[in-house]
Amino acid sequence: MVLSWLKKSLEARAGTAVARGLVIFTTVEEAMKAEKVLKKAGFDCKLVAPPPDMRKGCDLALEIDLVEQTAVARTLTGRVSFMGIYPCKGEMEPLQVEKVTRFAEHVMIKSGNMKLVFDIKTGVIVNISGGGCPDIPYLYTRLVGTHLAAAPRPRDEGRTLCALMLDRALEKALEIWKGVAPN
C-alpha cells in the first residue's frame, strides 16, 4: 500500500520541476569535499557558482534537490563544515564551460581562469597557466610533461577553485584525446 502511494507520488512529481537548493560553504576545499561525500552517498549534486548575495567567502556551492535537504545535512554533518542549505533563487552559473582552441600541434583548453595545453600527437601536457592560486605551481610540477591518461587529477591534489577549473580542463582534454569530443 505504501509503496504504491510512493510510486504514484514519484510519477506525479516526474512531470514537475524539482525544487533546487544550495549548500553554502566558507571554503572551496569544503565545497569540493562535500561533493565527493554526497556523490559517494548517492545524491545528485553539482558544483555551481552561487549568486553574489549568497557567497560567504567561497565562490562555490553545491546544487542539490531541495527535497533531500534533511538527508544531505545529515550526510554532511560531522564530515564537512557547511554554512547552510537554502532554496535556489533562479539559475546558477555552470562551472562546466570550457573553451577549446586548436593550434597546429597543440590544443588549449580554458576552463574558468585556468588553461591546459597538450600536444595533439603525443597527448603529453606541455603547459598549464592561470589562476594565481597557491597550489598551481605544485600542480604544474605534477602535470607538465605527463601524458593526459596518466596525469593526476588536479581536484584530488589541489585545494582551490583553480585546481577545480584545471580538473575540468583535464576532463575536456581527455575527451578530445579519446575522440569523444567533437573536432
XYZ file of C-alpha atoms in Angstrom:
183
model
C 0.000 0.000 0.000
C 2.715 2.498 0.996
C 4.881 1.519 -1.982
C 2.045 2.140 -4.450
C 1.413 5.567 -2.877
C 5.127 6.366 -3.127
C 5.232 5.205 -6.741
C 2.216 7.384 -7.643
C 3.741 10.330 -5.820
C 7.025 9.976 -7.717
C 5.245 9.562 -11.045
C 3.191 12.707 -10.390
C 6.319 14.582 -9.429
C 8.188 13.437 -12.561
C 6.243 15.933 -14.654
C 7.043 18.873 -12.393
C 10.172 20.907 -11.877
C 12.354 19.775 -8.997
C 12.987 22.434 -6.365
C 16.708 23.019 -6.162
C 18.710 24.117 -3.160
C 22.215 25.395 -2.484
C 24.612 24.151 0.153
C 26.805 27.147 1.077
C 30.421 26.817 2.281
C 33.145 29.130 3.581
C 35.966 27.479 1.606
C 36.444 25.904 -1.808
C 38.050 22.884 -0.136
C 34.882 22.202 1.880
C 32.690 22.506 -1.226
C 34.865 20.056 -3.182
C 34.968 17.589 -0.279
C 31.190 17.815 0.174
C 30.614 16.999 -3.487
C 32.682 13.822 -3.097
C 30.880 12.829 0.119
C 27.407 13.386 -1.339
C 28.104 11.673 -4.667
C 29.574 8.674 -2.827
C 26.358 8.560 -0.766
C 24.277 8.545 -3.980
C 23.000 12.134 -4.043
C 22.559 14.078 -7.281
C 24.556 17.284 -6.842
C 26.803 19.600 -8.819
C 29.236 22.394 -8.047
C 27.932 25.803 -9.124
C 28.776 29.449 -8.621
C 26.201 30.842 -6.180
C 24.632 34.263 -6.689
C 26.830 37.053 -5.260
C 24.375 37.760 -2.431
C 24.686 34.153 -1.217
C 28.500 33.930 -1.256
C 30.027 33.630 2.181
C 33.745 33.646 1.422
C 33.598 30.856 -1.150
C 32.851 31.067 -4.861
C 31.417 27.541 -4.923
C 28.183 25.990 -3.717
C 26.567 22.604 -4.223
C 23.259 22.497 -6.039
C 21.009 19.734 -4.659
C 17.420 18.524 -4.854
C 15.806 20.570 -2.066
C 13.549 17.647 -1.133
C 16.714 15.876 0.053
C 17.778 18.793 2.281
C 17.483 16.902 5.568
C 19.310 13.829 4.270
C 22.040 15.998 2.715
C 22.537 17.874 6.001
C 22.663 14.594 7.934
C 25.218 13.151 5.486
C 27.485 16.199 5.672
C 27.262 16.820 9.424
C 30.444 15.693 11.121
C 32.189 15.159 7.768
C 32.211 18.582 6.102
C 31.603 22.041 7.530
C 28.859 23.977 5.724
C 27.033 27.208 6.484
C 23.535 26.178 5.496
C 21.178 24.900 2.814
C 18.959 27.434 1.058
C 16.425 27.400 -1.794
C 17.834 28.416 -5.201
C 16.884 31.838 -6.487
C 16.878 31.164 -10.235
C 19.578 29.691 -12.439
C 23.081 29.100 -11.118
C 26.232 29.766 -13.108
C 27.525 26.487 -14.551
C 31.130 25.505 -13.926
C 31.352 23.263 -16.975
C 32.109 25.950 -19.542
C 35.311 25.152 -21.413
C 36.745 26.858 -24.448
C 38.868 24.794 -26.828
C 41.461 26.427 -29.088
C 43.283 24.284 -31.630
C 46.748 25.130 -32.881
C 48.859 23.272 -35.452
C 50.461 20.919 -32.914
C 48.654 21.682 -29.669
C 45.207 22.002 -28.141
C 44.482 24.527 -25.384
C 41.501 24.118 -23.087
C 40.459 27.106 -20.984
C 38.178 26.410 -18.037
C 37.381 29.376 -15.859
C 40.671 31.176 -15.354
C 42.839 28.084 -15.992
C 44.430 26.824 -19.209
C 45.817 23.396 -20.062
C 47.776 22.803 -23.283
C 48.642 19.368 -24.658
C 50.483 18.024 -27.700
C 47.887 16.709 -30.163
C 50.212 13.931 -31.425
C 51.548 12.593 -28.138
C 48.875 13.529 -25.594
C 51.525 14.999 -23.305
C 50.648 18.094 -21.270
C 53.044 20.873 -22.279
C 51.764 23.742 -20.127
C 49.228 24.875 -17.555
C 48.675 28.501 -16.625
C 46.343 30.983 -14.993
C 44.668 31.410 -11.684
C 47.322 32.648 -9.316
C 46.188 30.212 -6.610
C 48.863 28.863 -4.245
C 48.536 25.244 -5.398
C 49.126 25.925 -9.110
C 52.965 25.802 -9.009
C 52.720 22.385 -7.341
C 50.149 21.196 -9.902
C 52.421 22.475 -12.681
C 55.197 20.151 -11.469
C 52.767 17.220 -11.285
C 51.114 17.715 -14.689
C 53.520 19.219 -17.215
C 55.412 16.500 -19.085
C 52.804 13.867 -18.155
C 50.516 12.034 -20.597
C 46.867 13.020 -20.239
C 45.843 9.462 -19.344
C 48.466 9.231 -16.590
C 48.023 12.723 -15.144
C 46.882 13.010 -11.537
C 43.511 14.716 -11.042
C 44.027 18.354 -10.012
C 40.862 18.313 -7.891
C 42.368 15.484 -5.817
C 45.782 17.125 -5.464
C 44.786 20.793 -5.167
C 42.670 22.722 -2.698
C 41.413 25.745 -4.644
C 38.932 26.825 -7.283
C 41.900 26.991 -9.690
C 42.529 23.271 -9.109
C 38.859 22.511 -9.769
C 38.888 24.504 -13.032
C 42.139 22.814 -14.069
C 40.478 19.457 -13.395
C 37.600 20.432 -15.709
C 40.152 21.373 -18.385
C 41.855 17.986 -17.932
C 38.492 16.188 -18.312
C 37.856 18.013 -21.591
C 41.404 17.295 -22.799
C 40.876 13.585 -22.094
C 37.597 13.636 -24.061
C 39.356 15.247 -27.011
C 42.321 12.857 -26.787
C 39.995 9.837 -26.700
C 37.994 11.189 -29.628
C 34.780 11.698 -27.645
C 34.618 15.467 -28.061
C 33.686 16.923 -31.449
C 36.609 18.034 -33.567
